[in-house]
Amino acid sequence: MEPGDRDQRSTNTVVEVGDLRMRYGSHEVLTGVDFEVRRGEVVALLGPNGAGKTTTIEILEGFRTRSSGRVTVLGEDPAQAGEAWRARTGVVLQSWRDHPRWTPRRLLAHLGGFYAPYGTRETPRPFDVEELIGLVGLGSHADRRIVTLSGGQRRRLDVAVGIVGRPELLFLDEPTAGFDPHARREFHDLVHRLSDLDGTTILLTTHNLDEAERLADRILILANGTIVADGSADQLARQVAGAAEVRWRAGGEAFVHATQDATAFVRELLARGGDDVTDLEVRRVSLEDTYMSLVHGQAGAAEPSGAALELVG
Amino acid sequence: MTSVGAHAVGLGLRRGWYEFAQSLRSAQDQGFYLFTGLVALGYLVLNRDDRVAGTGLLEPTVTLPSLLGAFVVFGAVVGPGYALAMAREDGTLLRYKTAPHGLLAYFTGQLVTQALAVVPQLLVLLVPSFLLFDVMAGGADGWLTLAWVLALGLLATLPIGMIIGALVPSTQRMGTWGMLPILVLTGISGILFPVQELWGWVQVVAQAFPTYWIGLGMRSAFLPDAAAALEIGGSWRTAQTVLVLSAWAVVGALLTPIVLRRMARRQSGSQVERARQAAVQWIR
């Protein structure tokens, strides 16, 4: 088969995972994970540390062999997929410290070279290096030795390397760990640009709720080795108790009511209670509330409250 | 090999050359070349007036070729050993694993870089020795012999370095896994004193490894034929040198891809992350 042939056979499901299990000795890290990622989606795999996010993404990347279950990524089983499949994926990790003596420009040109045989008329590969440097905002640093880059610049280079082959699917594993808020904001803008640019499908892991909410079209919450929730930030919030909380005071007493339809409830409340109702307050359930309730509502969830979570409002 | 594979090998050759060029420009690497060269040169200078018993030859004349042989082995084993161990820990290897046919290119590049790196290492010792002592008795034939001993010696020893680099648990352990065995082998391989001075079984061990034969081949290149009297059997044993070094090269060429593939399969982001954390925590 000619490299690139498979590009034409695009289907709408990019990732398909069914009853995925992973055991290390007697310890079962993944106890049956099911989800799908469709073409062009940005999906966040969210969960506390140790929930199995990295294990899951490494199985999808083809870097780890699963114990059992069905996994299809871009139409192939990553455990068996070859180099042509590899050319259609991109990987960005948090721990890379490689090529300290190279310059970003040189490294991108070199690594881009591997994708040249996989280019097609619709998807010329690799990415033009100049364009790529501009896209990730490394312009003034492109000719510095990589060892001299800051953490945020380094990660932007990692993203540039991840997409130099114009991947159909990009994996981002904890992409903003250790970033300051400014670098994090810039990185989020970059991910939005990527997903708009080529319609690249992006699967990222994070333990940062704010990040998941900002970046992802859809959030998968992984807890205790299984997906406990799957939906947009709004849908997830609605799955729990009610979408909103209404608080008010009447006759010297404080009241709280959770409801799916705050407007209707308040209309009725005012109609019935009249002038007696004071201090009326409607608060939407935040993703954070949802997350806490989902992760800790799980049977056997032993995670100490909030200890392993990064809660950024 | 497919054309895509050949394309990757081409990228690997270019990578190898570029890494070598960078190493030449790096103060850290220049310092290493100079330091090892100067230590060896110092040893020769200190013994410059000693005559080797049984010949009219001076100590530096006899020892220089053996030291060059030891440098070849040291560079070809310890060099890739460290490079590979580091590539596993800093994510270089994983980076190439994520590119189509990337590992093929990485290993090609590594062989090129490490083979080229032996050249400045030898020159640092050879050039001043050439000016200070009378070292080359063999003329053009001698240089030709030097060339093939160097080439065959690299083919025999580079795979050993790659395999050690693939198996060593961490860069910090390269001392025990790489340096120590090489220093022991150098000690018993007739580099600084004739191997015949050691017990019989040690001589057998020494002759099973490439260090002895590369040293012998180097001496055959530099020394007059009469000096062969100092060797085991009173001969340069050229045919045996070719045979032993070729055997190591063939076994290495067969074994190395298997070991490297096994190692590369285990590479993942969490492994690199563990290595990063281990590097931060030296004492446990």
GROMACS .gro file of C-alpha atoms in nm, chain A residues 3 54 58 61-64 83-84 86-87 89 91 93-103 106-107 109-111 113-118 154 157-158 161-162 173, chain B residues 4 7-8 11-12 15 18-19 22-23 26 28-29 89-92 94-102 105-106 265-276 279:
model
   82
    3PRO     CA    1   0.167   0.571   0.222
   54THR     CA    2  -0.183   0.830   3.100
   58GLU     CA    3  -0.041   0.548   2.596
   61GLU     CA    4  -0.066   0.600   2.112
   62GLY     CA    5   0.054   0.241   2.065
   63PHE     CA    6   0.322   0.277   2.334
   64ARG     CA    7   0.165   0.033   2.577
   83GLU     CA    8   0.465   0.333   1.023
   84ALA     CA    9   0.199   0.468   0.783
   86ARG     CA   10   0.224   0.646   1.289
   87ALA     CA   11   0.256   0.919   1.024
   89THR     CA   12  -0.074   1.071   1.457
   91VAL     CA   13   0.218   1.306   2.025
   93LEU     CA   14   0.431   1.484   2.619
   94GLN     CA   15   0.528   1.687   2.923
   95SER     CA   16   0.870   1.540   2.999
   96TRP     CA   17   1.067   1.597   2.681
   97ARG     CA   18   1.419   1.737   2.733
   98ASP     CA   19   1.572   1.607   2.409
   99HIS     CA   20   1.794   1.774   2.147
  100PRO     CA   21   1.930   2.046   2.381
  101ARG     CA   22   2.195   2.156   2.130
  102TRP     CA   23   1.964   2.184   1.828
  103THR     CA   24   1.766   2.491   1.733
  106ARG     CA   25   1.663   2.276   1.261
  107LEU     CA   26   1.478   2.015   1.467
  109ALA     CA   27   1.300   2.067   0.952
  110HIS     CA   28   1.468   1.738   1.042
  111LEU     CA   29   1.168   1.571   1.205
  113GLY     CA   30   1.147   1.513   0.685
  114PHE     CA   31   1.007   1.183   0.809
  115TYR     CA   32   0.657   1.277   0.693
  116ALA     CA   33   0.750   1.383   0.339
  117PRO     CA   34   0.682   1.036   0.189
  118TYR     CA   35   0.333   1.039   0.345
  154ARG     CA   36   0.974   2.433   2.510
  157LEU     CA   37   0.813   2.352   2.037
  158ASP     CA   38   0.684   2.011   2.147
  161VAL     CA   39   0.693   1.878   1.657
  162GLY     CA   40   0.366   1.699   1.736
  173ASP     CA   41  -0.067   1.432   2.765
  317VAL     CA   42   1.050   0.501   0.281
  320HIS     CA   43   1.456   0.787   0.304
  321ALA     CA   44   1.474   0.746   0.683
  324LEU     CA   45   1.771   1.144   0.738
  325GLY     CA   46   1.966   0.940   0.995
  328ARG     CA   47   2.140   1.362   1.173
  331TYR     CA   48   2.497   1.721   1.232
  332GLU     CA   49   2.529   1.579   1.584
  335GLN     CA   50   2.775   2.009   1.702
  336SER     CA   51   2.989   1.792   1.927
  339SER     CA   52   3.074   2.205   2.205
  341GLN     CA   53   3.204   2.021   2.689
  342ASP     CA   54   3.299   1.766   2.423
  402GLU     CA   55   1.577   0.926   2.963
  403ASP     CA   56   1.548   1.266   2.793
  404GLY     CA   57   1.288   1.144   2.543
  405THR     CA   58   1.502   1.154   2.227
  407LEU     CA   59   1.054   0.840   2.219
  408ARG     CA   60   1.061   1.141   1.986
  409TYR     CA   61   1.192   0.920   1.705
  410LYS     CA   62   0.947   0.649   1.797
  411THR     CA   63   0.662   0.891   1.725
  412ALA     CA   64   0.795   0.962   1.373
  413PRO     CA   65   0.739   0.709   1.092
  414HIS     CA   66   1.059   0.499   1.059
  415GLY     CA   67   1.213   0.741   1.309
  418ALA     CA   68   1.702   0.697   1.139
  419TYR     CA   69   1.797   0.750   1.502
  578ARG     CA   70   0.902  -0.127   2.245
  579ARG     CA   71   0.916  -0.042   2.613
  580GLN     CA   72   0.959   0.332   2.552
  581SER     CA   73   0.664   0.542   2.661
  582GLY     CA   74   0.594   0.883   2.804
  583SER     CA   75   0.559   0.756   3.159
  584GLN     CA   76   0.898   0.586   3.135
  585VAL     CA   77   1.055   0.917   3.032
  586GLU     CA   78   0.870   1.092   3.315
  587ARG     CA   79   0.999   0.836   3.568
  588ALA     CA   80   1.353   0.889   3.440
  589ARG     CA   81   1.305   1.265   3.475
  592ALA     CA   82   1.732   1.230   3.764
   0.00000   0.00000   0.00000
